């Protein structure tokens, strides 16, 4: 907690997943971390261990790439005692019919502008995933989503950032905000687009400006919020600025040919 009644919260996107490594649209497919992603999680934990930030509770999604990133961070930072709450509302946005497609090949098929709209626009979702989709069953029947999963009516077939925010914000407002008001020290490990939604909300970023925001994998960032939960520090990455910039650029360039 800050001296003047402010409250800190640390958030981090999961480490690189096996599907990030293959440059596939992942969404709700339950890919695990790649070797590099495990190392990113270890480095994040080591960094937090030597940082001034302490935690009372951690929140993560219903997907193993975030859950395993959190477990590694907690282990490396000496926080294995921390209570953990998992919720589907922190899941990555559902990428619909694009799930499993290679990002560069998708650009070759549909064009860079259309893919940029699907990836980063505010309210244009990718095409829906139908029941005959290769990954429909593994996503719909994921045991990881049974504990605190969406109702059948809530289970998405695709999501825009807007739709993602609409299911993430109830969790933020009903669970996280009361804890922040009690000055609870929170760590959130989630996904690129669920975190983009939280950042958009906290910094009141416009629907247009959010299209340019990319979040790197595995690098924690700090928000310091005042008594009204307005940011006094926004998205301050805990790491070497050059490394952070390169990691952000890497995400932005996933749709470009190597
Ligand atoms: O779901 C995925 O494919 C990634 O984790 C996020 O992909 P994006 O950066 O292309 O939105």
PDB file of C-alpha atoms and ligand atoms in Angstrom:
ATOM      1  CA  UNK A   1       0.000   0.000   0.000  1.00  0.00           C
ATOM      2  CA  UNK A   2       1.290   3.464  -0.789  1.00  0.00           C
ATOM      3  CA  UNK A   3       2.030   5.847   2.105  1.00  0.00           C
ATOM      4  CA  UNK A   4      -0.765   8.226   1.110  1.00  0.00           C
ATOM      5  CA  UNK A   5      -3.570   5.660   1.098  1.00  0.00           C
ATOM      6  CA  UNK A   6      -2.933   4.540  -2.470  1.00  0.00           C
ATOM      7  CA  UNK A   7      -3.024   0.847  -3.297  1.00  0.00           C
ATOM      8  CA  UNK A   8      -0.737  -1.077  -5.631  1.00  0.00           C
ATOM      9  CA  UNK A   9      -1.815  -3.940  -7.869  1.00  0.00           C
ATOM     10  CA  UNK A  10       0.526  -6.058  -9.971  1.00  0.00           C
ATOM     11  CA  UNK A  11      -0.693  -7.674 -13.185  1.00  0.00           C
ATOM     12  CA  UNK A  12       1.113  -9.906 -15.652  1.00  0.00           C
ATOM     13  CA  UNK A  13       0.237 -11.668 -18.873  1.00  0.00           C
ATOM     14  CA  UNK A  14       1.077 -15.379 -18.852  1.00  0.00           C
ATOM     15  CA  UNK A  15       4.448 -16.465 -20.205  1.00  0.00           C
ATOM     16  CA  UNK A  16       4.820 -17.511 -23.826  1.00  0.00           C
ATOM     17  CA  UNK A  17       2.521 -20.441 -24.581  1.00  0.00           C
ATOM     18  CA  UNK A  18       3.224 -23.387 -26.895  1.00  0.00           C
ATOM     19  CA  UNK A  19       0.714 -21.821 -29.309  1.00  0.00           C
ATOM     20  CA  UNK A  20       2.322 -18.379 -29.036  1.00  0.00           C
ATOM     21  CA  UNK A  21       5.548 -20.142 -30.048  1.00  0.00           C
ATOM     22  CA  UNK A  22       3.792 -21.708 -33.062  1.00  0.00           C
ATOM     23  CA  UNK A  23       2.111 -18.331 -33.732  1.00  0.00           C
ATOM     24  CA  UNK A  24      -1.377 -19.816 -33.575  1.00  0.00           C
ATOM     25  CA  UNK A  25      -4.516 -17.982 -32.470  1.00  0.00           C
ATOM     26  CA  UNK A  26      -5.134 -19.518 -29.047  1.00  0.00           C
ATOM     27  CA  UNK A  27      -8.031 -17.873 -27.212  1.00  0.00           C
ATOM     28  CA  UNK A  28      -9.800 -20.468 -25.025  1.00  0.00           C
ATOM     29  CA  UNK A  29      -7.731 -23.424 -26.256  1.00  0.00           C
ATOM     30  CA  UNK A  30      -5.935 -24.598 -23.141  1.00  0.00           C
ATOM     31  CA  UNK A  31      -2.327 -24.489 -24.384  1.00  0.00           C
ATOM     32  CA  UNK A  32       0.436 -24.821 -21.815  1.00  0.00           C
ATOM     33  CA  UNK A  33       3.573 -22.747 -21.434  1.00  0.00           C
ATOM     34  CA  UNK A  34       6.549 -23.207 -23.755  1.00  0.00           C
ATOM     35  CA  UNK A  35      10.017 -23.642 -22.299  1.00  0.00           C
ATOM     36  CA  UNK A  36      10.610 -19.942 -22.904  1.00  0.00           C
ATOM     37  CA  UNK A  37       7.304 -19.156 -21.218  1.00  0.00           C
ATOM     38  CA  UNK A  38       8.322 -21.115 -18.131  1.00  0.00           C
ATOM     39  CA  UNK A  39      11.588 -19.145 -18.058  1.00  0.00           C
ATOM     40  CA  UNK A  40       9.620 -15.878 -18.378  1.00  0.00           C
ATOM     41  CA  UNK A  41       7.483 -16.916 -15.407  1.00  0.00           C
ATOM     42  CA  UNK A  42      10.590 -17.818 -13.413  1.00  0.00           C
ATOM     43  CA  UNK A  43      12.179 -14.465 -14.229  1.00  0.00           C
ATOM     44  CA  UNK A  44       8.984 -12.653 -13.238  1.00  0.00           C
ATOM     45  CA  UNK A  45       8.963 -14.479  -9.911  1.00  0.00           C
ATOM     46  CA  UNK A  46      12.623 -13.698  -9.296  1.00  0.00           C
ATOM     47  CA  UNK A  47      11.989 -10.020 -10.099  1.00  0.00           C
ATOM     48  CA  UNK A  48       9.000  -9.820  -7.751  1.00  0.00           C
ATOM     49  CA  UNK A  49      10.983 -11.537  -4.996  1.00  0.00           C
ATOM     50  CA  UNK A  50      13.504  -8.674  -4.958  1.00  0.00           C
ATOM     51  CA  UNK A  51      10.821  -6.026  -5.501  1.00  0.00           C
ATOM     52  CA  UNK A  52       9.037  -4.124  -2.689  1.00  0.00           C
ATOM     53  CA  UNK A  53       5.686  -5.711  -3.677  1.00  0.00           C
ATOM     54  CA  UNK A  54       4.012  -8.159  -1.310  1.00  0.00           C
ATOM     55  CA  UNK A  55       0.706  -9.958  -1.853  1.00  0.00           C
ATOM     56  CA  UNK A  56      -2.336 -11.143   0.065  1.00  0.00           C
ATOM     57  CA  UNK A  57      -4.197 -12.891  -2.770  1.00  0.00           C
ATOM     58  CA  UNK A  58      -3.773 -13.877  -6.423  1.00  0.00           C
ATOM     59  CA  UNK A  59      -6.358 -14.079  -9.199  1.00  0.00           C
ATOM     60  CA  UNK A  60      -5.959 -15.978 -12.442  1.00  0.00           C
ATOM     61  CA  UNK A  61      -7.978 -17.410 -15.301  1.00  0.00           C
ATOM     62  CA  UNK A  62      -9.411 -20.840 -15.999  1.00  0.00           C
ATOM     63  CA  UNK A  63      -6.596 -21.618 -18.441  1.00  0.00           C
ATOM     64  CA  UNK A  64      -3.408 -23.459 -17.582  1.00  0.00           C
ATOM     65  CA  UNK A  65      -0.951 -21.067 -19.287  1.00  0.00           C
ATOM     66  CA  UNK A  66      -1.992 -18.376 -16.790  1.00  0.00           C
ATOM     67  CA  UNK A  67      -2.397 -20.769 -13.857  1.00  0.00           C
ATOM     68  CA  UNK A  68       1.050 -22.283 -14.403  1.00  0.00           C
ATOM     69  CA  UNK A  69       2.617 -18.850 -14.828  1.00  0.00           C
ATOM     70  CA  UNK A  70       1.103 -17.868 -11.480  1.00  0.00           C
ATOM     71  CA  UNK A  71       2.264 -21.072  -9.767  1.00  0.00           C
ATOM     72  CA  UNK A  72       5.810 -20.498 -11.001  1.00  0.00           C
ATOM     73  CA  UNK A  73       5.794 -16.841  -9.951  1.00  0.00           C
ATOM     74  CA  UNK A  74       4.523 -17.756  -6.484  1.00  0.00           C
ATOM     75  CA  UNK A  75       7.125 -20.485  -6.093  1.00  0.00           C
ATOM     76  CA  UNK A  76      10.020 -18.285  -7.197  1.00  0.00           C
ATOM     77  CA  UNK A  77       8.922 -15.279  -5.136  1.00  0.00           C
ATOM     78  CA  UNK A  78       8.317 -17.228  -1.910  1.00  0.00           C
ATOM     79  CA  UNK A  79       4.528 -16.810  -2.023  1.00  0.00           C
ATOM     80  CA  UNK A  80       3.373 -20.417  -2.244  1.00  0.00           C
ATOM     81  CA  UNK A  81       1.043 -19.787   0.726  1.00  0.00           C
ATOM     82  CA  UNK A  82      -0.974 -17.214  -1.204  1.00  0.00           C
ATOM     83  CA  UNK A  83      -4.703 -17.921  -1.697  1.00  0.00           C
ATOM     84  CA  UNK A  84      -5.520 -18.274  -5.402  1.00  0.00           C
ATOM     85  CA  UNK A  85      -8.885 -17.565  -7.050  1.00  0.00           C
ATOM     86  CA  UNK A  86      -9.439 -18.864 -10.583  1.00  0.00           C
ATOM     87  CA  UNK A  87     -12.160 -17.423 -12.789  1.00  0.00           C
ATOM     88  CA  UNK A  88     -13.166 -17.803 -16.428  1.00  0.00           C
ATOM     89  CA  UNK A  89     -13.818 -14.071 -16.418  1.00  0.00           C
ATOM     90  CA  UNK A  90     -10.066 -13.509 -16.670  1.00  0.00           C
ATOM     91  CA  UNK A  91      -9.720 -15.908 -19.624  1.00  0.00           C
ATOM     92  CA  UNK A  92      -8.140 -14.757 -22.868  1.00  0.00           C
ATOM     93  CA  UNK A  93     -10.697 -13.441 -25.375  1.00  0.00           C
ATOM     94  CA  UNK A  94     -12.261 -16.338 -27.337  1.00  0.00           C
ATOM     95  CA  UNK A  95     -10.806 -16.217 -30.862  1.00  0.00           C
ATOM     96  CA  UNK A  96     -13.737 -18.057 -32.451  1.00  0.00           C
ATOM     97  CA  UNK A  97     -13.124 -19.736 -35.785  1.00  0.00           C
ATOM     98  CA  UNK A  98      -9.570 -18.352 -35.900  1.00  0.00           C
ATOM     99  CA  UNK A  99      -8.581 -20.658 -33.004  1.00  0.00           C
ATOM    100  CA  UNK A 100      -5.705 -22.869 -34.117  1.00  0.00           C
ATOM    101  CA  UNK A 101      -4.943 -20.890 -37.289  1.00  0.00           C
ATOM    102  CA  UNK A 102      -1.446 -19.544 -37.893  1.00  0.00           C
ATOM    103  CA  UNK A 103      -1.457 -15.745 -37.622  1.00  0.00           C
ATOM    104  CA  UNK A 104       0.736 -15.105 -40.673  1.00  0.00           C
ATOM    105  CA  UNK A 105      -1.233 -17.579 -42.811  1.00  0.00           C
ATOM    106  CA  UNK A 106      -4.445 -15.903 -41.678  1.00  0.00           C
ATOM    107  CA  UNK A 107      -3.061 -12.577 -42.945  1.00  0.00           C
ATOM    108  CA  UNK A 108      -2.186 -14.194 -46.277  1.00  0.00           C
ATOM    109  CA  UNK A 109      -5.742 -15.499 -46.546  1.00  0.00           C
ATOM    110  CA  UNK A 110      -7.748 -12.496 -45.263  1.00  0.00           C
ATOM    111  CA  UNK A 111      -5.320  -9.561 -45.484  1.00  0.00           C
ATOM    112  CA  UNK A 112      -3.414  -7.646 -42.815  1.00  0.00           C
ATOM    113  CA  UNK A 113      -6.166  -5.069 -42.271  1.00  0.00           C
ATOM    114  CA  UNK A 114      -8.888  -7.649 -41.579  1.00  0.00           C
ATOM    115  CA  UNK A 115      -6.658  -9.609 -39.175  1.00  0.00           C
ATOM    116  CA  UNK A 116      -5.647  -6.412 -37.376  1.00  0.00           C
ATOM    117  CA  UNK A 117      -9.350  -5.654 -36.907  1.00  0.00           C
ATOM    118  CA  UNK A 118     -10.002  -9.143 -35.520  1.00  0.00           C
ATOM    119  CA  UNK A 119      -6.968  -8.957 -33.203  1.00  0.00           C
ATOM    120  CA  UNK A 120      -7.100  -5.405 -31.914  1.00  0.00           C
ATOM    121  CA  UNK A 121     -10.361  -3.647 -32.729  1.00  0.00           C
ATOM    122  CA  UNK A 122     -12.757  -2.869 -29.871  1.00  0.00           C
ATOM    123  CA  UNK A 123     -16.040  -4.307 -31.105  1.00  0.00           C
ATOM    124  CA  UNK A 124     -15.454  -6.527 -34.166  1.00  0.00           C
ATOM    125  CA  UNK A 125     -15.267 -10.216 -33.152  1.00  0.00           C
ATOM    126  CA  UNK A 126     -13.666 -12.910 -35.310  1.00  0.00           C
ATOM    127  CA  UNK A 127     -16.053 -15.360 -37.041  1.00  0.00           C
ATOM    128  CA  UNK A 128     -17.839 -17.701 -34.625  1.00  0.00           C
ATOM    129  CA  UNK A 129     -16.537 -21.139 -33.687  1.00  0.00           C
ATOM    130  CA  UNK A 130     -19.146 -23.752 -34.630  1.00  0.00           C
ATOM    131  CA  UNK A 131     -19.614 -27.239 -33.172  1.00  0.00           C
ATOM    132  CA  UNK A 132     -17.739 -28.870 -36.069  1.00  0.00           C
ATOM    133  CA  UNK A 133     -14.608 -26.799 -35.358  1.00  0.00           C
ATOM    134  CA  UNK A 134     -11.519 -28.910 -34.649  1.00  0.00           C
ATOM    135  CA  UNK A 135     -11.117 -27.471 -31.139  1.00  0.00           C
ATOM    136  CA  UNK A 136     -14.781 -26.955 -30.189  1.00  0.00           C
ATOM    137  CA  UNK A 137     -15.056 -30.071 -27.995  1.00  0.00           C
ATOM    138  CA  UNK A 138     -11.758 -29.617 -26.137  1.00  0.00           C
ATOM    139  CA  UNK A 139     -12.705 -26.017 -25.353  1.00  0.00           C
ATOM    140  CA  UNK A 140     -16.374 -26.615 -24.537  1.00  0.00           C
ATOM    141  CA  UNK A 141     -15.574 -29.640 -22.321  1.00  0.00           C
ATOM    142  CA  UNK A 142     -12.390 -28.295 -20.705  1.00  0.00           C
ATOM    143  CA  UNK A 143     -12.401 -29.658 -17.106  1.00  0.00           C
ATOM    144  CA  UNK A 144     -10.413 -26.550 -16.147  1.00  0.00           C
ATOM    145  CA  UNK A 145     -13.560 -24.519 -16.775  1.00  0.00           C
ATOM    146  CA  UNK A 146     -15.901 -26.654 -14.669  1.00  0.00           C
ATOM    147  CA  UNK A 147     -14.961 -25.158 -11.273  1.00  0.00           C
ATOM    148  CA  UNK A 148     -15.866 -21.555 -12.106  1.00  0.00           C
ATOM    149  CA  UNK A 149     -16.854 -21.635 -15.724  1.00  0.00           C
ATOM    150  CA  UNK A 150     -19.421 -19.795 -17.800  1.00  0.00           C
ATOM    151  CA  UNK A 151     -23.000 -20.996 -17.883  1.00  0.00           C
ATOM    152  CA  UNK A 152     -24.079 -22.596 -21.182  1.00  0.00           C
ATOM    153  CA  UNK A 153     -25.631 -19.245 -22.091  1.00  0.00           C
ATOM    154  CA  UNK A 154     -22.426 -17.371 -21.222  1.00  0.00           C
ATOM    155  CA  UNK A 155     -20.098 -19.768 -23.080  1.00  0.00           C
ATOM    156  CA  UNK A 156     -18.784 -17.732 -26.031  1.00  0.00           C
ATOM    157  CA  UNK A 157     -18.422 -18.825 -29.650  1.00  0.00           C
ATOM    158  CA  UNK A 158     -16.198 -15.791 -30.325  1.00  0.00           C
ATOM    159  CA  UNK A 159     -15.368 -12.554 -28.524  1.00  0.00           C
ATOM    160  CA  UNK A 160     -14.436  -8.998 -29.449  1.00  0.00           C
ATOM    161  CA  UNK A 161     -12.523  -6.992 -26.871  1.00  0.00           C
ATOM    162  CA  UNK A 162     -15.857  -5.361 -25.991  1.00  0.00           C
ATOM    163  CA  UNK A 163     -17.455  -8.729 -25.275  1.00  0.00           C
ATOM    164  CA  UNK A 164     -14.376  -9.764 -23.295  1.00  0.00           C
ATOM    165  CA  UNK A 165     -14.574  -6.614 -21.170  1.00  0.00           C
ATOM    166  CA  UNK A 166     -18.291  -7.193 -20.590  1.00  0.00           C
ATOM    167  CA  UNK A 167     -17.529 -10.518 -18.855  1.00  0.00           C
ATOM    168  CA  UNK A 168     -14.292  -9.399 -17.160  1.00  0.00           C
ATOM    169  CA  UNK A 169     -15.588  -6.173 -15.606  1.00  0.00           C
ATOM    170  CA  UNK A 170     -18.213  -7.833 -13.358  1.00  0.00           C
ATOM    171  CA  UNK A 171     -15.348  -9.773 -11.763  1.00  0.00           C
ATOM    172  CA  UNK A 172     -13.222  -6.623 -11.506  1.00  0.00           C
ATOM    173  CA  UNK A 173     -16.063  -4.559  -9.994  1.00  0.00           C
ATOM    174  CA  UNK A 174     -17.570  -7.211  -7.720  1.00  0.00           C
ATOM    175  CA  UNK A 175     -14.438  -9.039  -6.522  1.00  0.00           C
ATOM    176  CA  UNK A 176     -11.286  -6.990  -7.093  1.00  0.00           C
ATOM    177  CA  UNK A 177     -12.588  -3.475  -6.332  1.00  0.00           C
ATOM    178  CA  UNK A 178     -13.853  -4.301  -2.816  1.00  0.00           C
ATOM    179  CA  UNK A 179     -10.503  -5.917  -2.039  1.00  0.00           C
ATOM    180  CA  UNK A 180      -8.608  -2.886  -3.373  1.00  0.00           C
ATOM    181  CA  UNK A 181     -10.738  -0.605  -1.201  1.00  0.00           C
ATOM    182  CA  UNK A 182      -9.627  -2.706   1.787  1.00  0.00           C
ATOM    183  CA  UNK A 183      -6.022  -2.140   0.578  1.00  0.00           C
ATOM    184  CA  UNK A 184      -5.610  -5.855  -0.142  1.00  0.00           C
ATOM    185  CA  UNK A 185      -2.368  -6.507  -2.021  1.00  0.00           C
ATOM    186  CA  UNK A 186      -3.340  -8.235  -5.274  1.00  0.00           C
ATOM    187  CA  UNK A 187      -1.521 -10.114  -8.022  1.00  0.00           C
ATOM    188  CA  UNK A 188      -3.408 -10.902 -11.239  1.00  0.00           C
ATOM    189  CA  UNK A 189      -1.997 -13.307 -13.826  1.00  0.00           C
ATOM    190  CA  UNK A 190      -4.163 -13.358 -16.923  1.00  0.00           C
ATOM    191  CA  UNK A 191      -4.064 -12.903 -20.696  1.00  0.00           C
ATOM    192  CA  UNK A 192      -3.226 -10.307 -23.286  1.00  0.00           C
ATOM    193  CA  UNK A 193      -6.787  -9.314 -24.085  1.00  0.00           C
ATOM    194  CA  UNK A 194      -8.448  -9.712 -20.688  1.00  0.00           C
ATOM    195  CA  UNK A 195      -5.683  -7.462 -19.324  1.00  0.00           C
ATOM    196  CA  UNK A 196      -6.103  -5.029 -22.238  1.00  0.00           C
ATOM    197  CA  UNK A 197      -9.716  -4.748 -21.118  1.00  0.00           C
ATOM    198  CA  UNK A 198      -8.785  -4.006 -17.513  1.00  0.00           C
ATOM    199  CA  UNK A 199      -6.171  -1.455 -18.618  1.00  0.00           C
ATOM    200  CA  UNK A 200      -8.716   0.184 -20.960  1.00  0.00           C
ATOM    201  CA  UNK A 201     -11.120   0.478 -18.037  1.00  0.00           C
ATOM    202  CA  UNK A 202      -8.574   1.809 -15.534  1.00  0.00           C
ATOM    203  CA  UNK A 203      -7.052   4.402 -17.859  1.00  0.00           C
ATOM    204  CA  UNK A 204     -10.293   5.187 -19.678  1.00  0.00           C
ATOM    205  CA  UNK A 205      -8.601   4.467 -22.999  1.00  0.00           C
ATOM    206  CA  UNK A 206     -10.778   5.198 -26.032  1.00  0.00           C
ATOM    207  CA  UNK A 207     -12.126   2.443 -28.292  1.00  0.00           C
ATOM    208  CA  UNK A 208      -9.780   3.773 -30.984  1.00  0.00           C
ATOM    209  CA  UNK A 209      -6.635   4.106 -28.898  1.00  0.00           C
ATOM    210  CA  UNK A 210      -6.925   0.615 -27.390  1.00  0.00           C
ATOM    211  CA  UNK A 211      -6.294  -0.828 -30.850  1.00  0.00           C
ATOM    212  CA  UNK A 212      -2.606   0.061 -30.545  1.00  0.00           C
ATOM    213  CA  UNK A 213      -2.029  -1.562 -27.136  1.00  0.00           C
ATOM    214  CA  UNK A 214      -0.107  -4.835 -27.070  1.00  0.00           C
ATOM    215  CA  UNK A 215       0.992  -6.502 -23.839  1.00  0.00           C
ATOM    216  CA  UNK A 216       4.210  -8.545 -23.594  1.00  0.00           C
ATOM    217  CA  UNK A 217       4.221 -12.045 -22.111  1.00  0.00           C
ATOM    218  CA  UNK A 218       5.577 -12.632 -18.643  1.00  0.00           C
ATOM    219  CA  UNK A 219       6.572  -9.082 -17.599  1.00  0.00           C
ATOM    220  CA  UNK A 220       4.743  -7.791 -14.499  1.00  0.00           C
ATOM    221  CA  UNK A 221       3.340  -4.265 -14.539  1.00  0.00           C
ATOM    222  CA  UNK A 222       2.225  -2.002 -11.720  1.00  0.00           C
ATOM    223  CA  UNK A 223      -0.835   0.125 -11.236  1.00  0.00           C
ATOM    224  CA  UNK A 224      -0.969   2.424  -8.217  1.00  0.00           C
ATOM    225  CA  UNK A 225      -4.550   3.521  -7.576  1.00  0.00           C
ATOM    226  CA  UNK A 226      -5.764   6.375  -5.381  1.00  0.00           C
ATOM    227  CA  UNK A 227      -8.635   6.192  -2.875  1.00  0.00           C
ATOM    228  CA  UNK A 228     -11.079   6.459  -5.786  1.00  0.00           C
ATOM    229  CA  UNK A 229      -9.189   3.714  -7.638  1.00  0.00           C
ATOM    230  CA  UNK A 230      -8.000   6.198 -10.227  1.00  0.00           C
ATOM    231  CA  UNK A 231      -4.478   5.436 -11.488  1.00  0.00           C
ATOM    232  CA  UNK A 232      -1.656   7.567 -10.167  1.00  0.00           C
ATOM    233  CA  UNK A 233       0.795   5.097 -11.750  1.00  0.00           C
ATOM    234  CA  UNK A 234      -0.344   3.367 -14.956  1.00  0.00           C
ATOM    235  CA  UNK A 235       1.082   0.199 -16.498  1.00  0.00           C
ATOM    236  CA  UNK A 236       4.612   0.601 -15.146  1.00  0.00           C
ATOM    237  CA  UNK A 237       6.480  -2.496 -16.324  1.00  0.00           C
ATOM    238  CA  UNK A 238       8.907  -4.025 -13.822  1.00  0.00           C
ATOM    239  CA  UNK A 239      11.818  -4.682 -16.105  1.00  0.00           C
ATOM    240  CA  UNK A 240      14.444  -3.234 -18.409  1.00  0.00           C
ATOM    241  CA  UNK A 241      12.663  -0.713 -20.690  1.00  0.00           C
ATOM    242  CA  UNK A 242      14.476  -1.977 -23.799  1.00  0.00           C
ATOM    243  CA  UNK A 243      13.486  -5.572 -23.023  1.00  0.00           C
ATOM    244  CA  UNK A 244       9.886  -4.499 -22.415  1.00  0.00           C
ATOM    245  CA  UNK A 245       9.758  -2.531 -25.687  1.00  0.00           C
ATOM    246  CA  UNK A 246      11.174  -5.454 -27.645  1.00  0.00           C
ATOM    247  CA  UNK A 247       8.671  -7.859 -26.071  1.00  0.00           C
ATOM    248  CA  UNK A 248       5.751  -5.572 -26.937  1.00  0.00           C
ATOM    249  CA  UNK A 249       7.024  -5.223 -30.511  1.00  0.00           C
ATOM    250  CA  UNK A 250       7.260  -9.016 -30.758  1.00  0.00           C
ATOM    251  CA  UNK A 251       3.554  -9.334 -29.953  1.00  0.00           C
ATOM    252  CA  UNK A 252       2.592  -6.604 -32.405  1.00  0.00           C
ATOM    253  CA  UNK A 253       4.622  -8.263 -35.177  1.00  0.00           C
ATOM    254  CA  UNK A 254       3.178 -11.779 -34.757  1.00  0.00           C
ATOM    255  CA  UNK A 255       1.142 -11.299 -37.939  1.00  0.00           C
ATOM    256  CA  UNK A 256       4.146 -10.239 -40.027  1.00  0.00           C
ATOM    257  CA  UNK A 257       6.248 -12.658 -42.072  1.00  0.00           C
ATOM    258  CA  UNK A 258       9.637 -13.377 -40.479  1.00  0.00           C
TER     259      UNK A 258
HETATM  260  O1  LIG B   1      -4.979 -15.967 -27.736  1.00  0.00           O
HETATM  261  C1  LIG B   1      -3.951 -15.775 -28.398  1.00  0.00           C
HETATM  262  O2  LIG B   1      -3.733 -16.116 -29.562  1.00  0.00           O
HETATM  263  C2  LIG B   1      -2.873 -14.942 -27.749  1.00  0.00           C
HETATM  264  O3  LIG B   1      -2.658 -15.323 -26.458  1.00  0.00           O
HETATM  265  C3  LIG B   1      -3.292 -13.507 -27.870  1.00  0.00           C
HETATM  266  O4  LIG B   1      -3.229 -13.285 -29.200  1.00  0.00           O
HETATM  267  P1  LIG B   1      -3.213 -11.825 -29.802  1.00  0.00           P
HETATM  268  O5  LIG B   1      -2.021 -11.122 -29.197  1.00  0.00           O
HETATM  269  O6  LIG B   1      -3.088 -12.105 -31.278  1.00  0.00           O
HETATM  270  O7  LIG B   1      -4.518 -11.205 -29.392  1.00  0.00           O
END
